[in-house]
Each structure stands twice: as structure tokens, then as C-alpha cells.
Amino acid sequence: MRFSPKAGAALAAVGLATMSLAACNTTTKGGNSADGGCDYAITYFGALTGDAAALGVNAYNGAKLAVDQYNDKHKDACVTLNKVDSQSDPNQAPALATKVAQDKNVLGVVGPLFSGESKAADPVFNSAGVPLISASATNPHLSENGWKVFHRLLGNDDAQGPDVSKLIHDVAKAHKTFVIDDASEYGKGLADVVKKDLKSEVIGSDTITAGKTDFAGTVTKVVAAKPEAVFFGGYYPEGGLLAKQLRAAGYTGSFVVADGVKDPEYVKIAGDAAEGTLMTCPCVPGDQVKAFADAYKAKYDVDPGTYSPEAYDAANIFLAGIDAGKTDRASMNTFVSAYDGDGITKHLGFTKTGESKEIPIWGYQVKDGQIIPVKQLS
């Protein structure tokens, strides 16, 4: 569904102006909201360092902008934004989630950022009754576990996968595709959806290992198969290297990726090989709402990135709950589950399993070294 123009009204409600933090420190570490001096807290949970840090910083900055704006308007009742750097590592996630859950002032979590850490951390949040809104984790199975606190602000990969196929057919004009994944919860899950959707048009597939830098074996298989398009399910560090090595080996077809690669860091890593790359993302262009884009640019001196608007919307749902007097976890979770209102990305609301009711998917392309929107795919 397309973005509702009524979302502009929501901006007035949350006050889109560039704000400095007024009443409390919103950047405490490790989940201890007492350090912030505020009555209530929400927590950002995701990568701030490590290979996938760029996507995490985008999301954290979006959430922080929302909290800073709220605090500017509520000087007598501020909210702390804690930040937990998970490095998007599923092995660290349960212990970090336990620490967050033990802080009784935390009323909600913006995150976790990625699907693998979500699978590991969400059971902890569910047991402790901590409501969460992920602005970025897209594995479809996350909403199938019966977790009462789970909410996802964007479309999952069951929604994104068919639009990958649409981009391959309609923009790349390709009907022979080689599919590669990085074996992660996100990358493999999305690649499986794409393979299922493309059916016999998939002429080969392979798996690479995240963290590695030499993909010569996979590149050899691609060149031998002579596909018209290559789809990669994974994140930008490996995506950039893979694109570079494919082009160096003589592959001239389309390179197609999804939201895990949609970051300027991909272009830096891939260099000239990034040019023309097609991308899908269940996220809206950061400049779609000018007031938000202007406030973000003024605050951080960069344009909004992938997941910045979604994390901004997620934080504002929690802030609306606090404004409505939902100051315990149970009432906050009920408030979030029943939420119905305009955000900057779309009209916001959740199904009974925590999925977003509206799921816009966009297509993007790298042109002249910039990631630009091509069109809304669904």
C-alpha cells in the first residue's frame, strides 16, 4: 500500500524541528536508564559497531531524533533512550536482552535490528513482557512464535521476495537468475523466498560465509552459469565484495540485492562495481517526508538512511503510549498492539501476530554512486 498523505499531520503532532537534548541524557549504555535521570526509558537494541554498524546507526539516529523532540516538548517528564550495541551478534543477544529486561524503567525496545539477533533475543523480551517494535528484522518466521510482545514495523521477506522477482523481471529484464545467500537468518530466508518465487528461472545457487572476503568459488560458478541476473541475500560488507569480484571476473549481468545491502557503505566497498545495482527494501525513501528529512539532516549532517524513518516511527509509538499514561510494560504492550495512527512512513498498525498492516516495498538503484528510488513496487 502507498504512503498516506495524512502522515504529514502526524509530523505536527510530534513536532518536527531540530532539537538539542533538553531534560536528560538519552544515550546511556548497557540498558541502565537510571543514569539518564528520567522516569521512563525505551531502548535501542542493535548494531552500533561491527560490520553492519552503518544500518544500526541509521536506526538509532531515527529513534534518537524522536526522543529528543519529545523531551524538548516534555521538559518535566523526560524519556531516556538507552542504547545497546549488540553488534548484530545472535550469540550476544540473549545476555544483552536479559540486561535490558532487568531495568524496570524500560517500557519498550526499538529493535532488535536484524533477524538473527531477533530470533535469539525476542524470547527473553517475551518472557519479561517487554514490548518491542523492530524497524528492520524481516525474517517471516519471527511472527510465528506466539510472542505477545513482537511487533514489526515493515514488511517481512514473504512480502519483499516477490518484489525482488518483480524488479528482476521488470527493471533488469532478466529471466535467468543465479541466487546467492550468506547463510544468515535474513539472507538465507530471503533467498529461499526468491527461489520459490522465480521457480525454474533460477539456474543456479550458492552460499557464501559472512565475514569472509574471497568468494572465488561462487564467482566461478556464476560465470559458468551465465545468468542474466544475480540475486544476493545478505548484508553490505559481503555484498560489496561480491559485486566487485563478479565484475572483475567478467560478469556483465544485473546485480540485485535487498535491504541488508542498501547503504552507502556498499557503494564504498564495491566501488565502480556498485553502479547499476538494483535493490528492494520494505522501507520508504528517507526524503519522502521533507520535514523529517530536514530535521534529520540538520541534527546529524547526513541524510536519513535505511531504517531511519521506520525507527523514528517505532520510537514515536512508544512515546505516544507514555503520553497516554501507559507507563507499565503490560499496558504499553496493549497500546502498541492496538496502535492505529499515521506515521511518516505509512499508516501504522499491527496484525494479531505483530506484522505491519501496511507494507510498502520500494525499488532502488545505484546511479552515479548514489542509491536512488526507482519506484514503489507494492
CSV table of C-alpha atoms in Angstrom, one decimal:
chain,number,residue,atom,x,y,z
A,1,MET,CA,0.0,0.0,0.0
A,2,ARG,CA,1.2,3.5,-0.7
A,3,PHE,CA,2.2,6.1,1.8
A,4,SER,CA,-0.7,8.1,3.2
A,5,PRO,CA,-0.5,11.9,2.7
A,6,LYS,CA,-2.2,12.2,6.0
A,7,ALA,CA,1.1,11.4,7.6
A,8,GLY,CA,2.0,15.0,7.3
A,9,ALA,CA,-0.4,15.7,10.0
A,10,ALA,CA,1.4,13.3,12.3
A,11,LEU,CA,4.5,15.3,11.9
A,12,ALA,CA,2.9,18.3,13.5
A,13,ALA,CA,1.8,16.2,16.4
A,14,VAL,CA,5.4,15.1,17.2
A,15,GLY,CA,7.0,18.4,16.4
A,16,LEU,CA,9.4,18.2,13.5
A,17,ALA,CA,12.2,20.6,14.3
A,18,THR,CA,15.8,20.2,15.1
A,19,MET,CA,16.1,19.8,18.8
A,20,SER,CA,19.0,19.5,21.2
A,21,LEU,CA,18.5,17.2,24.2
A,22,ALA,CA,16.8,19.3,26.9
A,23,ALA,CA,16.0,17.5,30.1
A,24,CYS,CA,18.0,14.3,30.3
A,25,ASN,CA,20.8,12.3,28.8
A,26,THR,CA,19.4,10.0,26.1
A,27,THR,CA,22.5,8.0,25.3
A,28,THR,CA,23.1,5.8,28.3
A,29,LYS,CA,24.9,2.5,27.6
A,30,GLY,CA,24.1,-1.0,28.7
A,31,GLY,CA,20.4,-0.6,29.5
A,32,ASN,CA,20.6,1.3,32.8
A,33,SER,CA,18.0,4.1,32.5
A,34,ALA,CA,18.8,5.4,36.0
A,35,ASP,CA,21.8,7.1,34.5
A,36,GLY,CA,19.6,9.2,32.4
A,37,GLY,CA,17.7,10.8,35.3
A,38,CYS,CA,14.3,10.3,33.6
A,39,ASP,CA,11.2,8.4,34.9
A,40,TYR,CA,10.8,6.2,31.8
A,41,ALA,CA,13.0,4.7,29.2
A,42,ILE,CA,13.0,2.9,25.9
A,43,THR,CA,15.9,1.1,24.5
A,44,TYR,CA,17.5,0.9,21.0
A,45,PHE,CA,18.8,-2.7,20.5
A,46,GLY,CA,21.1,-3.3,17.5
A,47,ALA,CA,24.5,-2.9,16.0
A,48,LEU,CA,26.4,0.3,16.6
A,49,THR,CA,29.8,-1.2,15.9
A,50,GLY,CA,30.9,-4.1,13.8
A,51,ASP,CA,30.4,-4.9,10.1
A,52,ALA,CA,26.7,-3.9,10.0
A,53,ALA,CA,27.1,-0.8,12.1
A,54,ALA,CA,26.0,1.6,9.4
A,55,LEU,CA,22.5,0.3,9.2
A,56,GLY,CA,22.3,0.3,13.0
A,57,VAL,CA,23.4,3.9,13.3
A,58,ASN,CA,20.7,4.9,10.8
A,59,ALA,CA,18.0,3.3,13.0
A,60,TYR,CA,19.5,4.6,16.3
A,61,ASN,CA,19.6,8.1,14.9
A,62,GLY,CA,16.0,7.9,13.8
A,63,ALA,CA,14.9,6.8,17.2
A,64,LYS,CA,17.0,9.4,19.0
A,65,LEU,CA,15.6,12.2,16.9
A,66,ALA,CA,12.1,11.2,18.0
A,67,VAL,CA,13.1,11.0,21.7
A,68,ASP,CA,14.9,14.3,21.6
A,69,GLN,CA,11.9,16.0,20.1
A,70,TYR,CA,9.7,14.5,22.7
A,71,ASN,CA,11.9,15.7,25.5
A,72,ASP,CA,12.0,19.2,24.1
A,73,LYS,CA,8.2,19.3,24.5
A,74,HIS,CA,8.1,17.5,27.8
A,75,LYS,CA,10.8,19.1,30.0
A,76,ASP,CA,9.1,18.0,33.2
A,77,ALA,CA,8.7,14.3,32.2
A,78,CYS,CA,11.6,13.2,30.0
A,79,VAL,CA,12.2,9.8,28.5
A,80,THR,CA,15.7,8.2,28.3
A,81,LEU,CA,16.8,6.4,25.1
A,82,ASN,CA,19.2,3.7,26.2
A,83,LYS,CA,21.4,2.2,23.5
A,84,VAL,CA,22.5,-1.4,23.5
A,85,ASP,CA,25.2,-2.3,20.9
A,86,SER,CA,24.5,-5.9,20.0
A,87,GLN,CA,26.9,-5.9,17.0
A,88,SER,CA,24.0,-7.8,15.5
A,89,ASP,CA,25.5,-10.9,17.0
A,90,PRO,CA,22.9,-13.6,17.9
A,91,ASN,CA,25.4,-15.1,20.4
A,92,GLN,CA,25.5,-11.9,22.4
A,93,ALA,CA,21.8,-11.1,22.1
A,94,PRO,CA,20.2,-13.2,24.9
A,95,ALA,CA,22.5,-11.9,27.6
A,96,LEU,CA,22.1,-8.3,26.4
A,97,ALA,CA,18.3,-8.7,26.2
A,98,THR,CA,18.3,-10.1,29.8
A,99,LYS,CA,20.1,-7.0,31.0
A,100,VAL,CA,17.6,-4.7,29.2
A,101,ALA,CA,14.7,-6.7,30.7
A,102,GLN,CA,16.1,-6.3,34.2
A,103,ASP,CA,15.8,-2.5,34.0
A,104,LYS,CA,12.3,-2.0,35.2
A,105,ASN,CA,12.1,1.6,33.8
A,106,VAL,CA,12.4,0.3,30.2
A,107,LEU,CA,8.9,0.3,28.7
A,108,GLY,CA,9.8,-0.9,25.2
A,109,VAL,CA,12.6,-1.8,22.7
A,110,VAL,CA,13.2,-0.3,19.3
A,111,GLY,CA,14.7,-3.4,17.7
A,112,PRO,CA,16.3,-5.8,17.6
A,113,LEU,CA,17.8,-4.7,14.4
A,114,PHE,CA,18.4,-7.9,12.4
A,115,SER,CA,16.6,-11.3,12.2
A,116,GLY,CA,19.3,-13.5,13.7
A,117,GLU,CA,19.6,-11.5,16.9
A,118,SER,CA,15.8,-11.1,17.0
A,119,LYS,CA,15.4,-14.9,17.0
A,120,ALA,CA,17.8,-15.1,19.9
A,121,ALA,CA,16.7,-12.1,22.0
A,122,ASP,CA,12.9,-12.0,21.4
A,123,PRO,CA,12.1,-15.0,23.7
A,124,VAL,CA,13.8,-13.1,26.5
A,125,PHE,CA,11.8,-10.0,25.9
A,126,ASN,CA,8.6,-12.0,25.6
A,127,SER,CA,9.2,-13.8,29.0
A,128,ALA,CA,9.8,-10.4,30.6
A,129,GLY,CA,6.9,-8.8,28.9
A,130,VAL,CA,9.0,-6.1,27.3
A,131,PRO,CA,7.2,-4.8,24.1
A,132,LEU,CA,9.4,-4.5,21.1
A,133,ILE,CA,9.0,-2.9,17.7
A,134,SER,CA,11.6,-3.9,15.1
A,135,ALA,CA,12.2,-1.4,12.4
A,136,SER,CA,14.2,-3.8,10.3
A,137,ALA,CA,14.1,-7.5,11.1
A,138,THR,CA,12.4,-9.1,8.1
A,139,ASN,CA,12.5,-12.9,8.6
A,140,PRO,CA,8.9,-14.1,8.2
A,141,HIS,CA,9.2,-16.7,10.9
A,142,LEU,CA,9.7,-14.2,13.7
A,143,SER,CA,5.9,-13.5,13.9
A,144,GLU,CA,5.1,-17.2,14.0
A,145,ASN,CA,6.4,-18.0,17.6
A,146,GLY,CA,3.4,-16.7,19.6
A,147,TRP,CA,5.4,-13.9,21.1
A,148,LYS,CA,2.9,-11.5,22.6
A,149,VAL,CA,5.4,-8.6,22.6
A,150,PHE,CA,6.5,-8.9,19.0
A,151,HIS,CA,5.8,-6.1,16.5
A,152,ARG,CA,7.3,-5.4,13.1
A,153,LEU,CA,7.0,-2.0,11.5
A,154,LEU,CA,7.9,-3.1,8.0
A,155,GLY,CA,7.0,-5.8,5.6
A,156,ASN,CA,8.7,-9.2,6.0
A,157,ASP,CA,10.5,-11.2,3.4
A,158,ASP,CA,7.4,-13.1,2.3
A,159,ALA,CA,6.3,-9.7,1.1
A,160,GLN,CA,9.7,-8.5,-0.2
A,161,GLY,CA,10.6,-11.7,-2.1
A,162,PRO,CA,8.0,-11.4,-4.8
A,163,ASP,CA,9.0,-7.8,-5.3
A,164,VAL,CA,12.6,-8.9,-5.8
A,165,SER,CA,11.3,-11.0,-8.7
A,166,LYS,CA,9.3,-8.1,-10.0
A,167,LEU,CA,12.5,-5.9,-10.0
A,168,ILE,CA,14.4,-8.7,-11.8
A,169,HIS,CA,11.7,-9.1,-14.4
A,170,ASP,CA,10.5,-5.5,-14.9
A,171,VAL,CA,13.7,-3.5,-14.5
A,172,ALA,CA,16.6,-5.9,-15.1
A,173,LYS,CA,14.5,-7.7,-17.8
A,174,ALA,CA,16.1,-11.0,-16.7
A,175,HIS,CA,14.7,-14.5,-16.8
A,176,LYS,CA,17.8,-16.5,-15.8
A,177,THR,CA,18.9,-15.8,-12.3
A,178,PHE,CA,21.7,-17.1,-10.0
A,179,VAL,CA,20.8,-16.8,-6.3
A,180,ILE,CA,23.4,-16.4,-3.5
A,181,ASP,CA,22.9,-16.2,0.2
A,182,ASP,CA,25.1,-15.7,3.3
A,183,ALA,CA,23.5,-18.4,5.4
A,184,SER,CA,22.1,-15.8,7.9
A,185,GLU,CA,18.6,-15.9,9.2
A,186,TYR,CA,17.9,-12.9,7.0
A,187,GLY,CA,19.9,-13.7,3.9
A,188,LYS,CA,19.0,-17.4,3.5
A,189,GLY,CA,15.4,-16.7,4.4
A,190,LEU,CA,15.0,-14.1,1.7
A,191,ALA,CA,17.0,-16.1,-0.9
A,192,ASP,CA,14.7,-19.0,-0.3
A,193,VAL,CA,11.6,-16.9,-0.9
A,194,VAL,CA,13.2,-15.5,-4.1
A,195,LYS,CA,14.0,-19.0,-5.3
A,196,LYS,CA,10.5,-20.2,-4.6
A,197,ASP,CA,9.0,-17.2,-6.5
A,198,LEU,CA,11.3,-17.4,-9.5
A,199,LYS,CA,10.9,-21.2,-9.8
A,200,SER,CA,12.6,-22.6,-13.0
A,201,GLU,CA,14.1,-19.2,-13.7
A,202,VAL,CA,16.7,-19.9,-11.0
A,203,ILE,CA,19.6,-21.6,-12.9
A,204,GLY,CA,22.0,-21.9,-10.0
A,205,SER,CA,22.5,-21.1,-6.4
A,206,ASP,CA,25.3,-21.0,-3.8
A,207,THR,CA,26.1,-19.9,-0.2
A,208,ILE,CA,28.9,-17.8,0.9
A,209,THR,CA,30.2,-17.3,4.5
A,210,ALA,CA,29.6,-14.0,6.2
A,211,GLY,CA,32.9,-12.4,7.3
A,212,LYS,CA,34.9,-14.0,4.5
A,213,THR,CA,36.5,-11.8,1.8
A,214,ASP,CA,37.3,-14.2,-1.0
A,215,PHE,CA,34.3,-15.6,-3.0
A,216,ALA,CA,36.2,-17.0,-5.9
A,217,GLY,CA,34.4,-20.4,-5.8
A,218,THR,CA,31.0,-18.7,-6.0
A,219,VAL,CA,32.2,-16.3,-8.7
A,220,THR,CA,33.4,-19.2,-10.8
A,221,LYS,CA,30.0,-20.9,-10.6
A,222,VAL,CA,28.2,-17.7,-11.6
A,223,VAL,CA,30.4,-17.0,-14.6
A,224,ALA,CA,30.0,-20.6,-15.8
A,225,ALA,CA,26.2,-20.5,-15.4
A,226,LYS,CA,25.9,-17.2,-17.5
A,227,PRO,CA,22.9,-15.8,-15.7
A,228,GLU,CA,21.2,-12.6,-16.7
A,229,ALA,CA,20.9,-11.5,-13.1
A,230,VAL,CA,22.5,-12.4,-9.8
A,231,PHE,CA,20.5,-12.0,-6.6
A,232,PHE,CA,22.4,-11.8,-3.3
A,233,GLY,CA,20.6,-12.3,0.1
A,234,GLY,CA,22.8,-10.8,2.8
A,235,TYR,CA,24.4,-7.6,4.1
A,236,TYR,CA,26.5,-4.9,2.5
A,237,PRO,CA,30.0,-5.9,3.6
A,238,GLU,CA,29.9,-9.2,1.7
A,239,GLY,CA,27.6,-7.7,-1.0
A,240,GLY,CA,30.1,-5.1,-1.9
A,241,LEU,CA,33.0,-7.5,-2.2
A,242,LEU,CA,30.9,-10.0,-4.1
A,243,ALA,CA,29.8,-7.3,-6.7
A,244,LYS,CA,33.4,-6.3,-7.1
A,245,GLN,CA,34.7,-9.8,-7.6
A,246,LEU,CA,31.9,-10.7,-10.0
A,247,ARG,CA,32.6,-7.7,-12.2
A,248,ALA,CA,36.4,-8.3,-12.1
A,249,ALA,CA,35.7,-11.9,-13.4
A,250,GLY,CA,33.7,-10.6,-16.3
A,251,TYR,CA,30.1,-10.9,-15.2
A,252,THR,CA,28.1,-8.3,-17.0
A,253,GLY,CA,24.5,-9.1,-16.0
A,254,SER,CA,22.4,-7.3,-13.3
A,255,PHE,CA,23.3,-7.5,-9.6
A,256,VAL,CA,20.2,-7.5,-7.4
A,257,VAL,CA,20.2,-7.2,-3.6
A,258,ALA,CA,17.7,-6.2,-0.8
A,259,ASP,CA,17.6,-4.0,2.2
A,260,GLY,CA,20.6,-5.6,4.0
A,261,VAL,CA,22.8,-4.1,1.3
A,262,LYS,CA,21.0,-0.8,0.9
A,263,ASP,CA,23.6,1.5,2.5
A,264,PRO,CA,26.2,3.9,1.1
A,265,GLU,CA,28.9,1.7,2.7
A,266,TYR,CA,28.0,-0.9,0.0
A,267,VAL,CA,28.9,1.7,-2.7
A,268,LYS,CA,32.2,2.5,-0.9
A,269,ILE,CA,33.1,-1.2,-0.7
A,270,ALA,CA,32.1,-2.1,-4.3
A,271,GLY,CA,33.4,1.0,-5.9
A,272,ASP,CA,32.6,1.2,-9.6
A,273,ALA,CA,31.1,-2.3,-9.5
A,274,ALA,CA,28.2,-0.9,-7.5
A,275,GLU,CA,26.9,1.1,-10.4
A,276,GLY,CA,23.6,-0.1,-11.7
A,277,THR,CA,22.9,-2.4,-8.7
A,278,LEU,CA,19.2,-2.9,-8.2
A,279,MET,CA,17.8,-3.1,-4.6
A,280,THR,CA,14.5,-3.8,-2.9
A,281,CYS,CA,13.6,-2.5,0.6
A,282,PRO,CA,10.4,-2.6,2.7
A,283,CYS,CA,11.4,0.9,3.7
A,284,VAL,CA,10.4,4.3,2.4
A,285,PRO,CA,12.9,6.8,0.9
A,286,GLY,CA,14.3,8.9,3.7
A,287,ASP,CA,13.4,12.2,2.0
A,288,GLN,CA,9.7,11.2,1.4
A,289,VAL,CA,8.6,13.5,4.2
A,290,LYS,CA,10.6,16.7,3.8
A,291,ALA,CA,10.1,17.9,7.4
A,292,PHE,CA,11.6,14.7,8.8
A,293,ALA,CA,14.5,14.7,6.3
A,294,ASP,CA,15.3,18.3,7.0
A,295,ALA,CA,15.3,17.7,10.8
A,296,TYR,CA,17.4,14.6,10.5
A,297,LYS,CA,19.9,16.4,8.2
A,298,ALA,CA,20.1,19.4,10.5
A,299,LYS,CA,20.8,17.2,13.5
A,300,TYR,CA,23.2,14.7,12.1
A,301,ASP,CA,24.6,16.5,9.0
A,302,VAL,CA,23.7,13.4,6.8
A,303,ASP,CA,20.6,12.4,5.0
A,304,PRO,CA,18.3,9.8,6.6
A,305,GLY,CA,19.5,6.3,5.9
A,306,THR,CA,17.8,2.9,5.5
A,307,TYR,CA,15.6,2.3,8.6
A,308,SER,CA,15.9,5.8,9.9
A,309,PRO,CA,12.3,6.7,9.2
A,310,GLU,CA,11.0,3.3,10.4
A,311,ALA,CA,12.9,3.6,13.7
A,312,TYR,CA,11.6,7.2,14.1
A,313,ASP,CA,8.0,5.9,13.8
A,314,ALA,CA,8.7,3.0,16.2
A,315,ALA,CA,10.0,5.3,18.9
A,316,ASN,CA,7.1,7.6,18.4
A,317,ILE,CA,4.6,4.8,19.0
A,318,PHE,CA,6.2,4.2,22.4
A,319,LEU,CA,6.3,7.9,23.2
A,320,ALA,CA,2.6,8.2,22.3
A,321,GLY,CA,2.0,5.4,24.8
A,322,ILE,CA,3.9,7.2,27.5
A,323,ASP,CA,1.9,10.3,26.7
A,324,ALA,CA,-1.3,8.3,27.1
A,325,GLY,CA,-0.3,7.1,30.5
A,326,LYS,CA,0.8,3.6,29.5
A,327,THR,CA,3.7,3.5,32.0
A,328,ASP,CA,4.0,-0.2,32.7
A,329,ARG,CA,5.0,-2.9,30.2
A,330,ALA,CA,1.7,-4.7,30.1
A,331,SER,CA,-0.4,-1.5,29.3
A,332,MET,CA,2.3,-0.3,26.9
A,333,ASN,CA,2.2,-3.7,25.0
A,334,THR,CA,-1.6,-3.5,24.8
A,335,PHE,CA,-1.3,0.1,23.5
A,336,VAL,CA,1.3,-0.8,20.8
A,337,SER,CA,-0.7,-3.9,19.7
A,338,ALA,CA,-3.8,-1.7,19.2
A,339,TYR,CA,-2.0,1.3,17.7
A,340,ASP,CA,-3.8,3.0,14.8
A,341,GLY,CA,-2.3,6.2,13.5
A,342,ASP,CA,-0.3,8.0,10.8
A,343,GLY,CA,3.4,7.9,10.9
A,344,ILE,CA,5.9,9.3,8.5
A,345,THR,CA,6.4,6.0,6.7
A,346,LYS,CA,2.7,4.9,6.4
A,347,HIS,CA,-0.4,4.5,8.4
A,348,LEU,CA,0.8,2.5,11.4
A,349,GLY,CA,-0.9,-0.6,12.9
A,350,PHE,CA,-0.2,-4.2,13.6
A,351,THR,CA,-2.0,-7.5,12.9
A,352,LYS,CA,-2.7,-10.1,15.7
A,353,THR,CA,0.7,-11.6,15.1
A,354,GLY,CA,2.6,-8.3,15.2
A,355,GLU,CA,3.0,-7.8,11.5
A,356,SER,CA,2.7,-4.3,9.9
A,357,LYS,CA,-0.8,-3.8,8.4
A,358,GLU,CA,0.7,-1.7,5.6
A,359,ILE,CA,3.8,-3.0,3.8
A,360,PRO,CA,5.2,-0.6,1.1
A,361,ILE,CA,8.1,-2.1,-0.8
A,362,TRP,CA,10.4,0.2,-2.8
A,363,GLY,CA,12.8,-0.5,-5.6
A,364,TYR,CA,16.2,1.4,-5.7
A,365,GLN,CA,19.2,1.6,-8.0
A,366,VAL,CA,22.8,2.8,-7.7
A,367,LYS,CA,23.3,5.7,-10.2
A,368,ASP,CA,26.4,7.9,-10.3
A,369,GLY,CA,27.4,6.4,-7.0
A,370,GLN,CA,24.1,7.3,-5.2
A,371,ILE,CA,21.3,5.0,-4.1
A,372,ILE,CA,18.1,6.5,-5.5
A,373,PRO,CA,14.5,5.4,-5.6
A,374,VAL,CA,13.3,3.7,-8.8
A,375,LYS,CA,9.6,3.2,-7.9
A,376,GLN,CA,7.3,1.8,-5.3
A,377,LEU,CA,6.8,-1.9,-6.2
A,378,SER,CA,3.9,-2.6,-3.9
